[in-house]
Coordinates of C-alpha atoms and ligand atoms in Angstrom, one line a residue:
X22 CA -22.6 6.9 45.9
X23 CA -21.0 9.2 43.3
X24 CA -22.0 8.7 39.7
X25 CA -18.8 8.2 37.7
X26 CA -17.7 11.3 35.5
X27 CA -17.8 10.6 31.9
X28 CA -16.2 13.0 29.4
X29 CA -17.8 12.8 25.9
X30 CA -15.0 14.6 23.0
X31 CA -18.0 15.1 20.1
X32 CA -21.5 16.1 20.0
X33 CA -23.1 12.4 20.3
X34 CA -26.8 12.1 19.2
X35 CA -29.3 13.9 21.6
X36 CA -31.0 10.6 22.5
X37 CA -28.0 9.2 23.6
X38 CA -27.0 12.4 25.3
X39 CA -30.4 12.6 27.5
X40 CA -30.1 8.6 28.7
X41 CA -26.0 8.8 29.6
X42 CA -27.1 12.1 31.7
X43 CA -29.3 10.0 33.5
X44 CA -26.8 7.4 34.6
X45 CA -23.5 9.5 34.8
X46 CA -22.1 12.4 35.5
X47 CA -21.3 13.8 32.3
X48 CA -19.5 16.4 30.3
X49 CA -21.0 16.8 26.8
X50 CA -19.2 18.7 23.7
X51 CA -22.3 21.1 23.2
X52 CA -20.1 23.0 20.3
X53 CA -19.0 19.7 18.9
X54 CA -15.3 21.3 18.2
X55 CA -12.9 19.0 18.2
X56 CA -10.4 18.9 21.3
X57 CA -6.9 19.5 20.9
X58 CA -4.2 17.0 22.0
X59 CA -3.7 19.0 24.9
X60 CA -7.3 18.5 25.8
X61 CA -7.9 15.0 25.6
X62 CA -4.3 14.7 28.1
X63 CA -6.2 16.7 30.7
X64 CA -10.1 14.8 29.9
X65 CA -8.3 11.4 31.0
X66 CA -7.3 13.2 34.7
X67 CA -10.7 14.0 34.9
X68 CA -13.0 11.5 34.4
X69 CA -13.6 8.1 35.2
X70 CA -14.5 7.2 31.4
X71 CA -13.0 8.8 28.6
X72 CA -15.6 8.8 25.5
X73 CA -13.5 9.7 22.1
X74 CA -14.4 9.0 18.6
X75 CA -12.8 7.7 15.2
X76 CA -11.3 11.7 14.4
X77 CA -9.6 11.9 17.9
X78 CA -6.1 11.0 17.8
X79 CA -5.8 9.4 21.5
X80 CA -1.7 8.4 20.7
X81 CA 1.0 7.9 22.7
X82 CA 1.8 11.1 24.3
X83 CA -2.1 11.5 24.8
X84 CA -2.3 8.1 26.7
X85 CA 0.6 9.3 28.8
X86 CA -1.5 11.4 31.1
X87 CA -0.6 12.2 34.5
X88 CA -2.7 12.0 36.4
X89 CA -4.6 9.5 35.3
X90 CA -8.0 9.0 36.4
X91 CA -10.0 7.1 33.2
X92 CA -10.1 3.5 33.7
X93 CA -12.2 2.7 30.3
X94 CA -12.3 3.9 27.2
X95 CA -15.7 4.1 25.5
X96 CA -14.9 4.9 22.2
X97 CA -18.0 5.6 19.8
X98 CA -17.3 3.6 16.4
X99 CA -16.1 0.4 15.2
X100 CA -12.7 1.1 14.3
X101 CA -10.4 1.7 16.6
X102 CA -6.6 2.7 14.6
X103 CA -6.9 6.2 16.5
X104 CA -6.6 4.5 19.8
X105 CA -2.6 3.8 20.7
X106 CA -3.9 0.3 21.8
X107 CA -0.6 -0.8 23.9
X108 CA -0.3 2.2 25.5
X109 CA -3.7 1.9 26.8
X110 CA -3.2 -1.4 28.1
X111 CA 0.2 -0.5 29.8
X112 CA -2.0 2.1 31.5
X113 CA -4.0 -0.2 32.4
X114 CA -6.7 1.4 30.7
X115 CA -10.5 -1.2 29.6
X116 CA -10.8 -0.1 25.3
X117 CA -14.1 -0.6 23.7
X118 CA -15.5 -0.1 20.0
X119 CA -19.1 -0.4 18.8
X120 CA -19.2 -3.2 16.4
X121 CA -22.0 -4.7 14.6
X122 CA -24.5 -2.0 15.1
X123 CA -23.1 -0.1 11.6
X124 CA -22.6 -3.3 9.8
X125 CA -25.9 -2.8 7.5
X126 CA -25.1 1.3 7.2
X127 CA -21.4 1.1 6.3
X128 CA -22.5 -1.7 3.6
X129 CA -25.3 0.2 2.1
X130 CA -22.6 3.2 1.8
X131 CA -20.2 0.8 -0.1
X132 CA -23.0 0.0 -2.4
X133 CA -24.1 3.7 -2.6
X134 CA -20.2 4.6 -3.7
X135 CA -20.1 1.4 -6.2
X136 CA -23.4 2.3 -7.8
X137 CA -22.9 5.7 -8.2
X138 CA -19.3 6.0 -9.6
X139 CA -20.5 3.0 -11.8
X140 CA -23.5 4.5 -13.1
X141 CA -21.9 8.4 -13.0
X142 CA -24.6 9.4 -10.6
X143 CA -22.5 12.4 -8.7
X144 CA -21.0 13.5 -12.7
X145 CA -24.7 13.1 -14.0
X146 CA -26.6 15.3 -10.8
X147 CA -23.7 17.9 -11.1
X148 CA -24.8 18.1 -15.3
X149 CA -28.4 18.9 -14.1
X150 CA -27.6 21.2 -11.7
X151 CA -25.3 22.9 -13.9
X152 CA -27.8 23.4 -16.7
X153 CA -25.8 21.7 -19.0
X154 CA -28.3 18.7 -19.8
X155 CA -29.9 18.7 -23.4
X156 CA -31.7 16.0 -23.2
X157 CA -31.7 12.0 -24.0
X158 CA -29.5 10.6 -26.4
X159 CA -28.3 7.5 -27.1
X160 CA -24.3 8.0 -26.0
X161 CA -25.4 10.3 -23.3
X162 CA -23.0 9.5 -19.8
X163 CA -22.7 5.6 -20.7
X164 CA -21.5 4.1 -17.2
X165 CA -20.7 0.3 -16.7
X166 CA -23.4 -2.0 -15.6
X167 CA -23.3 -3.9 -11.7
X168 CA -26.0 -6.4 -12.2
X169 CA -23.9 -9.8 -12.7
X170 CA -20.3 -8.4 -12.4
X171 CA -17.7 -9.8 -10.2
X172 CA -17.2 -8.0 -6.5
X173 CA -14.1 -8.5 -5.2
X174 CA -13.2 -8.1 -1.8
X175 CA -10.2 -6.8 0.4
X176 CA -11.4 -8.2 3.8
X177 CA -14.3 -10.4 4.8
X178 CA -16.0 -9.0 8.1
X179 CA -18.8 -8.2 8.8
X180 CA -19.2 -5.3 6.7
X181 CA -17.8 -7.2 3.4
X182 CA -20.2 -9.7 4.5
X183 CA -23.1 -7.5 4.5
X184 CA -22.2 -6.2 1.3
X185 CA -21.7 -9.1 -0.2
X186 CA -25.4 -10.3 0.6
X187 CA -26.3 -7.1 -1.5
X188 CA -24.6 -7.4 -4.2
X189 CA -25.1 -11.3 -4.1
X190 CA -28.4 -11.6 -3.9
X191 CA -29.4 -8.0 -5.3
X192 CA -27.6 -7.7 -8.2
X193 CA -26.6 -11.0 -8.6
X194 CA -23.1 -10.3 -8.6
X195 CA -20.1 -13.2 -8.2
X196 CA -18.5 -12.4 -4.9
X197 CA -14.4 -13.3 -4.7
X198 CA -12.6 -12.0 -1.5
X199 CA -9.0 -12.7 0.2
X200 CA -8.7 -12.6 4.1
X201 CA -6.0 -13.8 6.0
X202 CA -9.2 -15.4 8.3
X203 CA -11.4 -17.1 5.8
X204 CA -14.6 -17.9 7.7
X205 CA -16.6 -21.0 7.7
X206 CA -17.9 -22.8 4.6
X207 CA -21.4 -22.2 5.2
X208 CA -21.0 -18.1 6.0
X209 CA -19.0 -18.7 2.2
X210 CA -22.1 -20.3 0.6
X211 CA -24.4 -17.9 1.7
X212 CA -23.6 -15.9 -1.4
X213 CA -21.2 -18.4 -3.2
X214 CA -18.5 -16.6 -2.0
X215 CA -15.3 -17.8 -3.7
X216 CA -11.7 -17.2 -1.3
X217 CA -8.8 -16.4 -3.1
X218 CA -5.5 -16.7 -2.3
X219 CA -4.2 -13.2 -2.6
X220 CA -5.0 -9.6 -2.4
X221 CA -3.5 -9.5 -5.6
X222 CA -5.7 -12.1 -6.9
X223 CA -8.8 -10.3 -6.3
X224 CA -7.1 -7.1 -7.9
X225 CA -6.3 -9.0 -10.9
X226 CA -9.8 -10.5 -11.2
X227 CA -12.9 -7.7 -10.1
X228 CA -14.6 -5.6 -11.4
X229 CA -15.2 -3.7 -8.2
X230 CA -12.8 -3.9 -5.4
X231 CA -14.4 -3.0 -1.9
X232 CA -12.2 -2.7 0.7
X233 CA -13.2 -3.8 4.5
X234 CA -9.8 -4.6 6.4
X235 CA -8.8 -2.6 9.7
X236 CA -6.8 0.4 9.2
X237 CA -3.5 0.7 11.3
X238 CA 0.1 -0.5 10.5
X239 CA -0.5 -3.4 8.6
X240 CA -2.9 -2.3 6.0
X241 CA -1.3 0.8 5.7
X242 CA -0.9 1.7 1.7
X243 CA -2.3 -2.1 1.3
X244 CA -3.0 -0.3 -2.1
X245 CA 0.1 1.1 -3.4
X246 CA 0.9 1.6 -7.1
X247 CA 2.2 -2.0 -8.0
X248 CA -1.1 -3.6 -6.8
X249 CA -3.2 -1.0 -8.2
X250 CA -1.6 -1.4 -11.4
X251 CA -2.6 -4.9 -11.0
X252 CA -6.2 -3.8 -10.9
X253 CA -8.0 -5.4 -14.1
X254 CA -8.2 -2.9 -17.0
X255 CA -11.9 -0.6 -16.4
X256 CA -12.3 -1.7 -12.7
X257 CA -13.3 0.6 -9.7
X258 CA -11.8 0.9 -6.5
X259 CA -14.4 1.4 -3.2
X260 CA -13.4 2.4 0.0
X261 CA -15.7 2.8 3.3
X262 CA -12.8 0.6 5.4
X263 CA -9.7 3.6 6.5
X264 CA -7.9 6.7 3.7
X265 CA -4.6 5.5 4.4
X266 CA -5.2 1.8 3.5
X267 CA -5.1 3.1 -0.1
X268 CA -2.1 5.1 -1.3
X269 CA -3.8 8.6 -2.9
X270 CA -0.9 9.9 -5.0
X271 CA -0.5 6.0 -6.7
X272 CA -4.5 6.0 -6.7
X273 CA -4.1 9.8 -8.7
X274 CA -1.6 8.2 -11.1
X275 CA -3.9 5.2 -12.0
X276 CA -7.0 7.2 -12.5
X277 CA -5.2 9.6 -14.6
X278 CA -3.5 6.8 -16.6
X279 CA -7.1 5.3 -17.2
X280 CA -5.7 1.7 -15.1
X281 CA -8.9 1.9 -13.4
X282 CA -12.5 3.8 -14.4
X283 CA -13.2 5.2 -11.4
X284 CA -12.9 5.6 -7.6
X285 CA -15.4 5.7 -4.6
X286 CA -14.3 7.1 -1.5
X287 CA -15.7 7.7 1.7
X288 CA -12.3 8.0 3.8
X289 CA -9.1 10.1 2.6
X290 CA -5.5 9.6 4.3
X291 CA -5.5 12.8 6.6
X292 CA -9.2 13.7 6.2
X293 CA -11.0 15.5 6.5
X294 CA -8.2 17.1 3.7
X295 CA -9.1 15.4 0.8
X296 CA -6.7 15.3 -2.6
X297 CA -7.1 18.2 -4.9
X298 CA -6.6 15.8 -7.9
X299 CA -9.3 13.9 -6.6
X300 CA -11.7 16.6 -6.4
X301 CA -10.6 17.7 -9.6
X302 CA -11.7 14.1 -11.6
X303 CA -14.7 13.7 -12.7
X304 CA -14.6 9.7 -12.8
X305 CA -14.2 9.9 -8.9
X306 CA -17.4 9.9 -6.1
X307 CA -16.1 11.0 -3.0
X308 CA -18.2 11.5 0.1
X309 CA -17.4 12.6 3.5
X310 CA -17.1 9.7 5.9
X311 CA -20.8 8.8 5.9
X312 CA -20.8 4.9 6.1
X313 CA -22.1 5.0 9.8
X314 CA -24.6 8.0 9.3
X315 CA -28.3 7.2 9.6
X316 CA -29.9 8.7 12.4
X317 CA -30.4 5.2 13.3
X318 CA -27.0 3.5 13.4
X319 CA -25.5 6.7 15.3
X320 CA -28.0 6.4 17.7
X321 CA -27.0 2.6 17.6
X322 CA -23.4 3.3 18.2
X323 CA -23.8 5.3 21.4
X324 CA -26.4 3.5 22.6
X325 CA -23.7 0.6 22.3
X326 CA -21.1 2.6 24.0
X327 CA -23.5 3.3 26.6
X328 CA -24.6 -0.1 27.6
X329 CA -20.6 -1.0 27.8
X330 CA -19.7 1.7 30.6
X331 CA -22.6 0.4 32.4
X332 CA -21.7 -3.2 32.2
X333 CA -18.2 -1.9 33.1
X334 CA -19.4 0.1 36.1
X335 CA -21.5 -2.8 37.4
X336 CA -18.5 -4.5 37.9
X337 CA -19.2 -6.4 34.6
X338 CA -17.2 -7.4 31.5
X339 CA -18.0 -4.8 28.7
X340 CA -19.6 -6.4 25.7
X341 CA -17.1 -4.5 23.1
X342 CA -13.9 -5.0 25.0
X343 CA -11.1 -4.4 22.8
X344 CA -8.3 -4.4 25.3
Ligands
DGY415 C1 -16.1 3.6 12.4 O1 -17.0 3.4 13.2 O2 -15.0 3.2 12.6 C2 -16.4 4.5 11.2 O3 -15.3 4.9 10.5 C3 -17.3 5.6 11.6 O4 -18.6 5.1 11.9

């Protein structure tokens, strides 16, 4: 029997690569450049799964392929606001993510951002390198401390979760969150989570807001200028979860203004274009999409995508199954 053709859009990890060449019939990205539109049309005529990532735009007009061959989308990464989900499904078309496997990663990253814009870290390295340092003195690049603060957050998934356990437990911080799904009591008590009502409770109340909702429609510009006004006086905004969930020229204004201390970014609306007032701020960390990125996790995540196209072509239910 055939083995069914796979089309991968990215380079994927080369452990990964080696074991789906042994089950499928597959077309890597060797290059790694990104495909057009145009491109990922024609990969869905050609393959039996279709393999994008979070940067490929599989929309509408994309999903409207004719022919169409793919019956499953295997996309490599938890979220999954690039994917035109109903248009998939009226094609007819099996979607799957790769949850829980970057759950640990994507937390540490929050923490990485929090700590660092806290404590000046990327300001302070960027004074060494620049020869500018003249040594210890008392007033020298105060930050604000973590340890005991409250961490509030905009979501409570997995990912919050994880972080919370960090932060909780590490650095002994109060955890407040708002989700329109609180979970059970005990997953609360684990770090004495507290719920709160609003988004714009937590706003008013943290000293860190993290933010771990979905990106798409309904969270877009979830932070616009009247909540981030809201934001209590010296706070810092985090954000591993999607760019456009936060609205950058409103997030400008209030860093400018001095509403908030600082940002922490690790997704930009329209990345990989990132705001030239951002760069420009000192007060602001900003990395490039690297909650997933361990060697590890990656690995992780196709390894995940893997094991649903073979559930799938065993005539099984994938794992992951989105739609
Ligand atoms: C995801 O998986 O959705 C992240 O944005 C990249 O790991």
């Amino acid at each position: 029997m055939n083995k069914p053709k796979i089309i991968v859009t990215r380079k994927w990890p080369a452990a990964v690569e080696a074991e789906l060449q042994k089950e499928f019939d597959v077309d890597l990205n060797q290059s790694d450049k990104p495909m057009t539109a145009a491109e990922l049309k024609a990969a869905l005529g050609r393959c039996d799964a279709f393999c994008p990532t979070v940067s490929d735009s599989v929309n509408a007009d994309v999903l409207a392929a004719e022919p169409l061959r793919a019956k499953i989308i295997g996309s490599y990464g938890v979220g999954f606001n690039h994917i035109d989900l109903e248009a998939a499904k009226s094609r007819g078309l099996v979607v799957t993510n790769t949850p829980e496997v970057l759950t640990d990663c994507t937390a540490d990253l929050a923490m990485t951002l929090m700590l660092m814009v806290a404590r000046r870290a990327g300001e302070g390295e960027r004074h060494v390198r620049n020869g500018q340092w003249t040594g210890w003195r008392p007033t020298h690049m105060m930050g604000a401390k973590v340890t005991g603060k409250v961490l509030g957050l905009i979501g409570f998934g997995r990912i919050a979760r994880a972080m919370a356990h960090k932060a909780h437990h590490g650095f002994g911080m109060k955890i407040i969150f708002n989700d329109p799904f609180p979970p059970p009591a005990e997953v609360m008590n684990a770090f004495r989570a507290e719920s709160r009502p609003t988004v714009e409770d937590v706003l008013r109340e943290a000293d860190f807001v993290s933010l771990h909702c979905p990106g798409g429609k309904e969270t877009h510009h979830l932070l616009n200028k009247a909540r981030l006004m809201m934001m209590k006086p010296g706070a810092y905004l985090i954000n591993t979860a999607r760019g456009d969930v936060v609205e950058t020229a409103a997030l400008v204004e209030a860093l400018r203004k001095g509403v908030i201390a600082g940002a922490g970014l690790d997704v930009y609306e329209g990345e990989p274009k990132v705001s030239a007032d951002l760069i420009g701020m000192e007060n602001v960390v900003l990395l490039p999409h690297l909650g997933s990125a361990s060697t590890e996790t990656r690995v992780a995540m196709g390894m995940r995508v893997l094991e649903n196209l073979r559930l799938y072509f065993g005539g099984k239910a994938p794992r992951d199954r989105v739609v």
